[in-house]
Amino acid sequence: MENVTARMSSEELDLLDRLAEQRDGGRSDAIREAVRRGAREELIRIALERYREGEVGMRGAAEIADVSITRMMREANERGVLSNYDEADLESDADALR
């Protein structure tokens, strides 16, 4: 693992300490968990935003977020993102699976 230094406000440190306490771990564990979850969530949010704007298809959104197309479709559905999936997307995804 690589060491990383970051400045945090007292509010952010309080959140980390509370998380560490609830998870029976230390700050380092809490930071890693928060970054992992937060970064994944932010990547999904960005991917769905680009999908909604028509910049990428569902497969492209899944690639941005590094999740399966099925998971990305579920995330889109749960967040109320309307489908831009058309026949060209279907054909492209079918070609990718061949």
mmCIF file of C-alpha atoms in Angstrom:
data_model
loop_
_atom_site.group_PDB
_atom_site.id
_atom_site.type_symbol
_atom_site.label_atom_id
_atom_site.label_comp_id
_atom_site.label_asym_id
_atom_site.label_seq_id
_atom_site.Cartn_x
_atom_site.Cartn_y
_atom_site.Cartn_z
ATOM 1 C CA MET A 1 0.000 0.000 0.000
ATOM 2 C CA GLU A 2 1.018 3.556 -0.639
ATOM 3 C CA ASN A 3 0.843 6.348 1.951
ATOM 4 C CA VAL A 4 -1.262 9.405 1.113
ATOM 5 C CA THR A 5 -1.451 12.671 3.021
ATOM 6 C CA ALA A 6 -4.602 14.793 3.035
ATOM 7 C CA ARG A 7 -5.814 17.820 4.971
ATOM 8 C CA MET A 8 -9.204 17.422 6.617
ATOM 9 C CA SER A 9 -11.514 19.691 8.527
ATOM 10 C CA SER A 10 -12.474 18.918 12.111
ATOM 11 C CA GLU A 11 -15.922 17.912 10.817
ATOM 12 C CA GLU A 12 -14.389 15.385 8.396
ATOM 13 C CA LEU A 13 -12.125 13.999 11.128
ATOM 14 C CA ASP A 14 -15.123 13.681 13.444
ATOM 15 C CA LEU A 15 -16.987 11.722 10.758
ATOM 16 C CA LEU A 16 -14.001 9.412 10.287
ATOM 17 C CA ASP A 17 -13.610 8.869 14.019
ATOM 18 C CA ARG A 18 -17.316 8.061 14.351
ATOM 19 C CA LEU A 19 -17.078 5.638 11.418
ATOM 20 C CA ALA A 20 -13.975 3.984 12.870
ATOM 21 C CA GLU A 21 -15.696 3.600 16.234
ATOM 22 C CA GLN A 22 -18.807 2.035 14.695
ATOM 23 C CA ARG A 23 -16.725 -0.376 12.635
ATOM 24 C CA ASP A 24 -14.387 -1.264 15.522
ATOM 25 C CA GLY A 25 -11.364 -0.171 13.503
ATOM 26 C CA GLY A 26 -8.898 2.654 13.207
ATOM 27 C CA ARG A 27 -8.886 5.836 11.194
ATOM 28 C CA SER A 28 -6.906 4.227 8.372
ATOM 29 C CA ASP A 29 -9.526 1.518 7.922
ATOM 30 C CA ALA A 30 -12.298 4.120 8.071
ATOM 31 C CA ILE A 31 -10.557 6.290 5.468
ATOM 32 C CA ARG A 32 -10.023 3.366 3.092
ATOM 33 C CA GLU A 33 -13.651 2.272 3.422
ATOM 34 C CA ALA A 34 -14.994 5.805 2.962
ATOM 35 C CA VAL A 35 -12.804 6.425 -0.087
ATOM 36 C CA ARG A 36 -13.719 3.073 -1.639
ATOM 37 C CA ARG A 37 -17.447 3.621 -1.201
ATOM 38 C CA GLY A 38 -17.371 7.326 -1.971
ATOM 39 C CA ALA A 39 -15.246 6.964 -5.100
ATOM 40 C CA ARG A 40 -17.403 4.117 -6.423
ATOM 41 C CA GLU A 41 -20.576 6.124 -5.768
ATOM 42 C CA GLU A 42 -19.117 9.215 -7.447
ATOM 43 C CA LEU A 43 -18.038 7.190 -10.496
ATOM 44 C CA ILE A 44 -21.557 5.772 -10.806
ATOM 45 C CA ARG A 45 -23.039 9.260 -10.478
ATOM 46 C CA ILE A 46 -20.696 10.660 -13.165
ATOM 47 C CA ALA A 47 -21.358 7.689 -15.460
ATOM 48 C CA LEU A 48 -25.134 8.111 -15.169
ATOM 49 C CA GLU A 49 -24.835 11.847 -15.738
ATOM 50 C CA ARG A 50 -22.902 11.220 -18.966
ATOM 51 C CA TYR A 51 -25.439 8.564 -19.953
ATOM 52 C CA ARG A 52 -28.343 10.949 -19.279
ATOM 53 C CA GLU A 53 -26.652 13.614 -21.416
ATOM 54 C CA GLY A 54 -26.183 11.111 -24.244
ATOM 55 C CA GLU A 55 -22.378 11.248 -24.125
ATOM 56 C CA VAL A 56 -22.131 7.492 -23.561
ATOM 57 C CA GLY A 57 -24.372 4.468 -23.858
ATOM 58 C CA MET A 58 -25.113 2.068 -21.028
ATOM 59 C CA ARG A 59 -21.990 0.034 -21.799
ATOM 60 C CA GLY A 60 -19.862 3.190 -21.741
ATOM 61 C CA ALA A 61 -21.400 4.212 -18.427
ATOM 62 C CA ALA A 62 -20.652 0.768 -17.008
ATOM 63 C CA GLU A 63 -17.045 1.068 -18.162
ATOM 64 C CA ILE A 64 -16.657 4.498 -16.524
ATOM 65 C CA ALA A 65 -17.951 3.131 -13.220
ATOM 66 C CA ASP A 66 -16.109 -0.198 -13.629
ATOM 67 C CA VAL A 67 -19.281 -2.215 -13.025
ATOM 68 C CA SER A 68 -21.258 -4.688 -15.113
ATOM 69 C CA ILE A 69 -23.881 -3.446 -17.557
ATOM 70 C CA THR A 70 -26.490 -5.225 -15.432
ATOM 71 C CA ARG A 71 -25.405 -3.330 -12.316
ATOM 72 C CA MET A 72 -25.351 -0.024 -14.203
ATOM 73 C CA MET A 73 -28.862 -0.668 -15.532
ATOM 74 C CA ARG A 74 -30.047 -1.433 -12.001
ATOM 75 C CA GLU A 75 -28.400 1.766 -10.684
ATOM 76 C CA ALA A 76 -30.046 3.787 -13.463
ATOM 77 C CA ASN A 77 -33.429 2.257 -12.693
ATOM 78 C CA GLU A 78 -33.106 2.827 -8.932
ATOM 79 C CA ARG A 79 -32.124 6.473 -9.510
ATOM 80 C CA GLY A 80 -34.884 7.115 -12.023
ATOM 81 C CA VAL A 81 -32.565 7.678 -14.978
ATOM 82 C CA LEU A 82 -34.571 7.190 -18.148
ATOM 83 C CA SER A 83 -33.242 4.738 -20.703
ATOM 84 C CA ASN A 84 -31.477 6.037 -23.784
ATOM 85 C CA TYR A 85 -30.979 2.448 -24.905
ATOM 86 C CA ASP A 86 -31.862 2.092 -28.558
ATOM 87 C CA GLU A 87 -31.421 -0.479 -31.322
ATOM 88 C CA ALA A 88 -27.895 0.745 -32.126
ATOM 89 C CA ASP A 89 -26.880 0.250 -28.477
ATOM 90 C CA LEU A 90 -28.356 -3.247 -28.501
ATOM 91 C CA GLU A 91 -26.468 -4.129 -31.675
ATOM 92 C CA SER A 92 -23.211 -2.711 -30.292
ATOM 93 C CA ASP A 93 -23.587 -4.656 -27.040
ATOM 94 C CA ALA A 94 -24.447 -7.848 -28.930
ATOM 95 C CA ASP A 95 -21.319 -7.421 -31.083
ATOM 96 C CA ALA A 96 -19.211 -6.928 -27.962
ATOM 97 C CA LEU A 97 -20.504 -10.212 -26.552
ATOM 98 C CA ARG A 98 -19.674 -12.201 -29.694
#
